[in-house]
């Protein structure tokens, strides 16, 4: 399994306030970004997997909604997470 409890703890520890900080916007955005990257690699190999394509589209929408929320609430936190994850070019 590509996303086990240890990997989640690592992501939450790196981008959240602690390993158990699963609810902050930054940790959720980082988790979604990890999952999006994995699904994108899967889609490169399996072009006709439409259920995965739909899941990928939904995840991108969830991440975008969280980023919009964070941008409206605290622009500095938004800029920090975007730079740290490399979401903008």
Short mmCIF file of N, CA, C and O in Angstrom, two decimals:
data_model
loop_
_atom_site.label_atom_id
_atom_site.label_comp_id
_atom_site.label_asym_id
_atom_site.label_seq_id
_atom_site.Cartn_x
_atom_site.Cartn_y
_atom_site.Cartn_z
N UNK A 1 0.84 -1.18 0.00
CA UNK A 1 0.00 0.00 0.00
C UNK A 1 0.88 1.24 0.00
O UNK A 1 1.84 1.32 0.75
N UNK A 2 0.57 2.18 -0.85
CA UNK A 2 1.46 3.32 -1.02
C UNK A 2 1.31 4.37 0.08
O UNK A 2 2.20 5.17 0.29
N UNK A 3 0.19 4.37 0.80
CA UNK A 3 -0.01 5.38 1.84
C UNK A 3 -0.41 4.68 3.14
O UNK A 3 -1.58 4.47 3.42
N UNK A 4 0.59 4.32 3.92
CA UNK A 4 0.32 3.65 5.18
C UNK A 4 0.39 4.67 6.32
O UNK A 4 0.61 5.86 6.09
N UNK A 5 0.16 4.21 7.52
CA UNK A 5 0.11 5.10 8.67
C UNK A 5 1.44 5.81 8.91
O UNK A 5 1.48 6.99 9.29
N UNK A 6 2.54 5.12 8.67
CA UNK A 6 3.86 5.73 8.88
C UNK A 6 4.09 6.89 7.91
O UNK A 6 4.64 7.93 8.29
N UNK A 7 3.68 6.71 6.66
CA UNK A 7 3.85 7.78 5.67
C UNK A 7 2.98 8.98 6.02
O UNK A 7 3.40 10.13 5.89
N UNK A 8 1.75 8.73 6.49
CA UNK A 8 0.88 9.82 6.91
C UNK A 8 1.49 10.58 8.08
O UNK A 8 1.48 11.82 8.10
N UNK A 9 2.04 9.86 9.06
CA UNK A 9 2.67 10.50 10.21
C UNK A 9 3.85 11.37 9.76
O UNK A 9 4.06 12.45 10.30
N UNK A 10 4.60 10.88 8.78
CA UNK A 10 5.73 11.65 8.26
C UNK A 10 5.25 12.95 7.61
O UNK A 10 5.82 14.02 7.84
N UNK A 11 4.20 12.85 6.80
CA UNK A 11 3.66 14.04 6.13
C UNK A 11 3.11 15.03 7.14
O UNK A 11 3.38 16.23 7.07
N UNK A 12 2.34 14.53 8.11
CA UNK A 12 1.75 15.41 9.13
C UNK A 12 2.83 16.03 10.00
O UNK A 12 2.72 17.19 10.41
N UNK A 13 3.88 15.29 10.30
CA UNK A 13 4.97 15.83 11.09
C UNK A 13 5.75 16.90 10.36
O UNK A 13 6.22 17.87 10.96
N UNK A 14 5.89 16.74 9.06
CA UNK A 14 6.67 17.70 8.28
C UNK A 14 5.90 19.00 8.01
O UNK A 14 6.45 20.08 8.12
N UNK A 15 4.63 18.88 7.68
CA UNK A 15 3.87 20.05 7.27
C UNK A 15 2.90 20.56 8.33
O UNK A 15 2.47 21.71 8.27
N UNK A 16 2.54 19.73 9.30
CA UNK A 16 1.64 20.16 10.37
C UNK A 16 2.42 20.64 11.56
O UNK A 16 3.64 20.80 11.53
N UNK A 17 1.70 20.86 12.65
CA UNK A 17 2.35 21.31 13.87
C UNK A 17 3.00 20.15 14.63
O UNK A 17 3.97 20.33 15.34
N UNK A 18 2.43 18.94 14.47
CA UNK A 18 2.99 17.75 15.10
C UNK A 18 2.57 16.52 14.31
O UNK A 18 1.85 16.65 13.31
N UNK A 19 2.99 15.34 14.73
CA UNK A 19 2.62 14.12 14.02
C UNK A 19 1.13 13.82 14.11
O UNK A 19 0.58 13.16 13.25
N UNK A 20 0.48 14.31 15.15
CA UNK A 20 -0.94 14.05 15.31
C UNK A 20 -1.81 15.19 14.79
O UNK A 20 -3.02 15.17 14.98
N UNK A 21 -1.21 16.18 14.15
CA UNK A 21 -1.96 17.32 13.61
C UNK A 21 -2.52 16.95 12.24
O UNK A 21 -1.93 17.26 11.21
N UNK A 22 -3.66 16.29 12.24
CA UNK A 22 -4.23 15.81 10.98
C UNK A 22 -5.26 16.77 10.40
O UNK A 22 -5.68 16.59 9.27
N UNK A 23 -5.64 17.80 11.13
CA UNK A 23 -6.73 18.65 10.68
C UNK A 23 -6.32 19.99 10.13
O UNK A 23 -7.16 20.68 9.53
N UNK A 24 -5.08 20.40 10.28
CA UNK A 24 -4.70 21.72 9.78
C UNK A 24 -4.71 21.73 8.26
O UNK A 24 -4.52 20.70 7.60
N UNK A 25 -4.96 22.89 7.70
CA UNK A 25 -5.06 23.02 6.25
C UNK A 25 -3.75 22.62 5.58
O UNK A 25 -3.76 21.96 4.53
N UNK A 26 -2.62 23.00 6.17
CA UNK A 26 -1.33 22.68 5.57
C UNK A 26 -1.09 21.18 5.48
O UNK A 26 -0.63 20.68 4.45
N UNK A 27 -1.43 20.46 6.55
CA UNK A 27 -1.20 19.02 6.52
C UNK A 27 -2.14 18.33 5.54
O UNK A 27 -1.74 17.39 4.84
N UNK A 28 -3.38 18.80 5.44
CA UNK A 28 -4.32 18.22 4.48
C UNK A 28 -3.88 18.50 3.04
O UNK A 28 -3.95 17.61 2.18
N UNK A 29 -3.42 19.70 2.78
CA UNK A 29 -2.95 20.06 1.44
C UNK A 29 -1.74 19.20 1.06
O UNK A 29 -1.63 18.72 -0.07
N UNK A 30 -0.83 18.99 2.01
CA UNK A 30 0.35 18.16 1.75
C UNK A 30 -0.05 16.71 1.47
O UNK A 30 0.49 16.07 0.56
N UNK A 31 -1.01 16.19 2.23
CA UNK A 31 -1.49 14.83 2.02
C UNK A 31 -2.15 14.69 0.65
O UNK A 31 -1.89 13.74 -0.09
N UNK A 32 -2.99 15.65 0.29
CA UNK A 32 -3.63 15.62 -1.03
C UNK A 32 -2.59 15.72 -2.13
O UNK A 32 -2.70 15.05 -3.16
N UNK A 33 -1.57 16.54 -1.95
CA UNK A 33 -0.53 16.68 -2.97
C UNK A 33 0.22 15.38 -3.18
O UNK A 33 0.55 15.01 -4.31
N UNK A 34 0.50 14.67 -2.09
CA UNK A 34 1.17 13.37 -2.20
C UNK A 34 0.30 12.39 -2.97
O UNK A 34 0.78 11.70 -3.87
N UNK A 35 -0.99 12.34 -2.62
CA UNK A 35 -1.89 11.42 -3.31
C UNK A 35 -2.06 11.80 -4.78
O UNK A 35 -2.12 10.93 -5.66
N UNK A 36 -2.12 13.10 -5.08
CA UNK A 36 -2.25 13.56 -6.47
C UNK A 36 -1.03 13.15 -7.28
O UNK A 36 -1.15 12.70 -8.42
N UNK A 37 0.15 13.27 -6.70
CA UNK A 37 1.37 12.88 -7.41
C UNK A 37 1.37 11.40 -7.73
O UNK A 37 1.75 10.98 -8.84
N UNK A 38 0.95 10.58 -6.77
CA UNK A 38 0.90 9.13 -7.00
C UNK A 38 -0.14 8.76 -8.06
O UNK A 38 0.10 7.92 -8.92
N UNK A 39 -1.31 9.40 -8.01
CA UNK A 39 -2.35 9.10 -9.00
C UNK A 39 -1.96 9.59 -10.39
O UNK A 39 -2.31 8.96 -11.39
N UNK A 40 -1.22 10.67 -10.45
CA UNK A 40 -0.76 11.18 -11.75
C UNK A 40 0.19 10.19 -12.40
O UNK A 40 0.11 9.94 -13.61
N UNK A 41 1.08 9.61 -11.61
CA UNK A 41 1.98 8.59 -12.15
C UNK A 41 1.20 7.37 -12.62
O UNK A 41 1.52 6.79 -13.67
N UNK A 42 0.19 6.98 -11.89
CA UNK A 42 -0.65 5.85 -12.28
C UNK A 42 -1.37 6.16 -13.60
O UNK A 42 -1.47 5.29 -14.48
N UNK A 43 -1.85 7.39 -13.74
CA UNK A 43 -2.59 7.76 -14.96
C UNK A 43 -1.69 7.81 -16.19
O UNK A 43 -2.16 7.60 -17.31
N UNK A 44 -0.41 8.07 -16.00
CA UNK A 44 0.52 8.06 -17.13
C UNK A 44 0.65 6.66 -17.72
O UNK A 44 0.83 6.51 -18.92
N UNK A 45 0.55 5.65 -16.87
CA UNK A 45 0.66 4.26 -17.33
C UNK A 45 -0.67 3.67 -17.77
O UNK A 45 -0.71 2.77 -18.60
N UNK A 46 -1.78 4.15 -17.18
CA UNK A 46 -3.10 3.59 -17.43
C UNK A 46 -4.04 4.70 -17.89
O UNK A 46 -4.83 5.22 -17.11
N UNK A 47 -3.96 5.03 -19.17
CA UNK A 47 -4.71 6.17 -19.69
C UNK A 47 -6.22 5.99 -19.62
O UNK A 47 -6.96 6.94 -19.48
N UNK A 48 -6.69 4.76 -19.70
CA UNK A 48 -8.13 4.51 -19.78
C UNK A 48 -8.77 4.17 -18.43
O UNK A 48 -9.90 3.72 -18.39
N UNK A 49 -8.07 4.40 -17.36
CA UNK A 49 -8.60 4.13 -16.03
C UNK A 49 -9.44 5.35 -15.60
O UNK A 49 -8.96 6.26 -14.94
N UNK A 50 -10.70 5.32 -15.96
CA UNK A 50 -11.56 6.49 -15.78
C UNK A 50 -11.97 6.70 -14.33
O UNK A 50 -12.19 7.84 -13.92
N UNK A 51 -12.05 5.65 -13.55
CA UNK A 51 -12.39 5.84 -12.14
C UNK A 51 -11.25 6.54 -11.40
O UNK A 51 -11.50 7.39 -10.53
N UNK A 52 -10.02 6.21 -11.73
CA UNK A 52 -8.88 6.89 -11.12
C UNK A 52 -8.81 8.33 -11.61
O UNK A 52 -8.47 9.24 -10.85
N UNK A 53 -9.15 8.55 -12.86
CA UNK A 53 -9.17 9.91 -13.40
C UNK A 53 -10.18 10.78 -12.65
O UNK A 53 -9.89 11.94 -12.31
N UNK A 54 -11.33 10.21 -12.36
CA UNK A 54 -12.35 10.95 -11.61
C UNK A 54 -11.87 11.23 -10.19
O UNK A 54 -12.04 12.34 -9.66
N UNK A 55 -11.26 10.24 -9.55
CA UNK A 55 -10.73 10.43 -8.20
C UNK A 55 -9.65 11.51 -8.18
O UNK A 55 -9.60 12.33 -7.25
N UNK A 56 -8.81 11.52 -9.20
CA UNK A 56 -7.76 12.53 -9.30
C UNK A 56 -8.36 13.92 -9.45
O UNK A 56 -7.94 14.87 -8.78
N UNK A 57 -9.38 14.05 -10.28
CA UNK A 57 -10.04 15.34 -10.48
C UNK A 57 -10.68 15.82 -9.18
O UNK A 57 -10.61 17.01 -8.84
N UNK A 58 -11.29 14.92 -8.44
CA UNK A 58 -11.92 15.29 -7.18
C UNK A 58 -10.88 15.72 -6.15
O UNK A 58 -11.10 16.68 -5.40
N UNK A 59 -9.74 15.03 -6.11
CA UNK A 59 -8.68 15.41 -5.17
C UNK A 59 -8.11 16.78 -5.49
O UNK A 59 -7.82 17.57 -4.59
N UNK A 60 -7.94 17.06 -6.77
CA UNK A 60 -7.43 18.38 -7.17
C UNK A 60 -8.42 19.46 -6.74
O UNK A 60 -8.02 20.53 -6.26
N UNK A 61 -9.71 19.19 -6.88
CA UNK A 61 -10.72 20.14 -6.45
C UNK A 61 -10.72 20.36 -4.95
O UNK A 61 -10.86 21.50 -4.48
N UNK A 62 -10.54 19.30 -4.18
CA UNK A 62 -10.47 19.43 -2.72
C UNK A 62 -9.25 20.25 -2.31
O UNK A 62 -9.32 21.10 -1.42
N UNK A 63 -8.11 19.97 -2.96
CA UNK A 63 -6.89 20.72 -2.63
C UNK A 63 -7.06 22.19 -2.99
O UNK A 63 -6.66 23.08 -2.25
N UNK A 64 -7.69 22.45 -4.14
CA UNK A 64 -7.91 23.84 -4.56
C UNK A 64 -8.81 24.57 -3.58
O UNK A 64 -8.58 25.74 -3.25
N UNK A 65 -9.86 23.89 -3.09
CA UNK A 65 -10.76 24.50 -2.11
C UNK A 65 -10.02 24.83 -0.82
O UNK A 65 -10.23 25.91 -0.24
N UNK A 66 -9.18 23.92 -0.36
CA UNK A 66 -8.40 24.19 0.85
C UNK A 66 -7.42 25.34 0.64
O UNK A 66 -7.21 26.16 1.54
N UNK A 67 -6.80 25.39 -0.54
CA UNK A 67 -5.88 26.49 -0.83
C UNK A 67 -6.61 27.82 -0.87
O UNK A 67 -6.10 28.84 -0.37
N UNK A 68 -7.81 27.84 -1.45
CA UNK A 68 -8.60 29.07 -1.47
C UNK A 68 -8.99 29.50 -0.06
O UNK A 68 -8.94 30.69 0.28
N UNK A 69 -9.37 28.54 0.77
CA UNK A 69 -9.70 28.83 2.16
C UNK A 69 -8.50 29.43 2.88
O UNK A 69 -8.63 30.45 3.58
N UNK A 70 -7.35 28.82 2.71
CA UNK A 70 -6.15 29.30 3.38
C UNK A 70 -5.75 30.67 2.87
O UNK A 70 -5.30 31.52 3.65
N UNK A 71 -5.92 30.91 1.58
CA UNK A 71 -5.58 32.22 1.01
C UNK A 71 -6.48 33.31 1.58
O UNK A 71 -6.02 34.42 1.86
N UNK A 72 -7.75 33.00 1.77
CA UNK A 72 -8.68 33.98 2.34
C UNK A 72 -8.41 34.24 3.81
O UNK A 72 -8.59 35.36 4.29
N UNK A 73 -7.99 33.22 4.56
CA UNK A 73 -7.79 33.35 6.01
C UNK A 73 -6.43 33.94 6.37
O UNK A 73 -6.34 34.81 7.22
N UNK A 74 -5.36 33.40 5.76
CA UNK A 74 -4.01 33.82 6.14
C UNK A 74 -3.10 33.68 4.92
O UNK A 74 -2.63 32.58 4.60
N UNK A 75 -2.83 34.80 4.27
CA UNK A 75 -2.06 34.79 3.02
C UNK A 75 -0.63 34.32 3.24
O UNK A 75 -0.03 33.69 2.36
N UNK A 76 -0.07 34.58 4.41
CA UNK A 76 1.32 34.16 4.67
C UNK A 76 1.44 32.65 4.76
O UNK A 76 2.39 32.06 4.24
N UNK A 77 0.49 32.00 5.44
CA UNK A 77 0.49 30.53 5.50
C UNK A 77 0.28 29.93 4.12
O UNK A 77 0.89 28.93 3.76
N UNK A 78 -0.59 30.57 3.33
CA UNK A 78 -0.84 30.11 1.96
C UNK A 78 0.44 30.17 1.12
O UNK A 78 0.82 29.20 0.47
N UNK A 79 1.13 31.29 1.17
CA UNK A 79 2.37 31.45 0.40
C UNK A 79 3.44 30.47 0.85
O UNK A 79 4.19 29.93 0.03
N UNK A 80 3.50 30.22 2.16
CA UNK A 80 4.50 29.30 2.68
C UNK A 80 4.26 27.87 2.20
O UNK A 80 5.19 27.19 1.76
N UNK A 81 3.01 27.40 2.24
CA UNK A 81 2.73 26.02 1.83
C UNK A 81 2.87 25.86 0.33
O UNK A 81 3.35 24.83 -0.16
N UNK A 82 2.50 26.87 -0.44
CA UNK A 82 2.65 26.79 -1.90
C UNK A 82 4.13 26.71 -2.27
O UNK A 82 4.53 25.92 -3.13
N UNK A 83 4.94 27.51 -1.60
CA UNK A 83 6.38 27.49 -1.89
C UNK A 83 7.01 26.18 -1.43
O UNK A 83 7.84 25.60 -2.13
N UNK A 84 6.60 25.69 -0.26
CA UNK A 84 7.19 24.47 0.28
C UNK A 84 6.85 23.25 -0.58
O UNK A 84 7.69 22.37 -0.79
N UNK A 85 5.63 23.20 -1.10
CA UNK A 85 5.22 22.06 -1.92
C UNK A 85 5.56 22.26 -3.40
O UNK A 85 5.48 21.32 -4.18
N UNK A 86 5.90 23.48 -3.78
CA UNK A 86 6.23 23.76 -5.18
C UNK A 86 5.02 23.67 -6.10
O UNK A 86 5.12 23.10 -7.19
N UNK A 87 3.90 24.21 -5.67
CA UNK A 87 2.67 24.09 -6.46
C UNK A 87 2.59 25.11 -7.59
O UNK A 87 1.89 24.87 -8.57
N UNK A 88 3.28 26.21 -7.49
CA UNK A 88 3.25 27.22 -8.55
C UNK A 88 4.60 27.28 -9.23
O UNK A 88 5.63 27.03 -8.62
N UNK A 89 4.58 27.62 -10.50
CA UNK A 89 5.84 27.72 -11.23
C UNK A 89 6.18 29.14 -11.59
O UNK A 89 5.41 30.01 -11.59
#
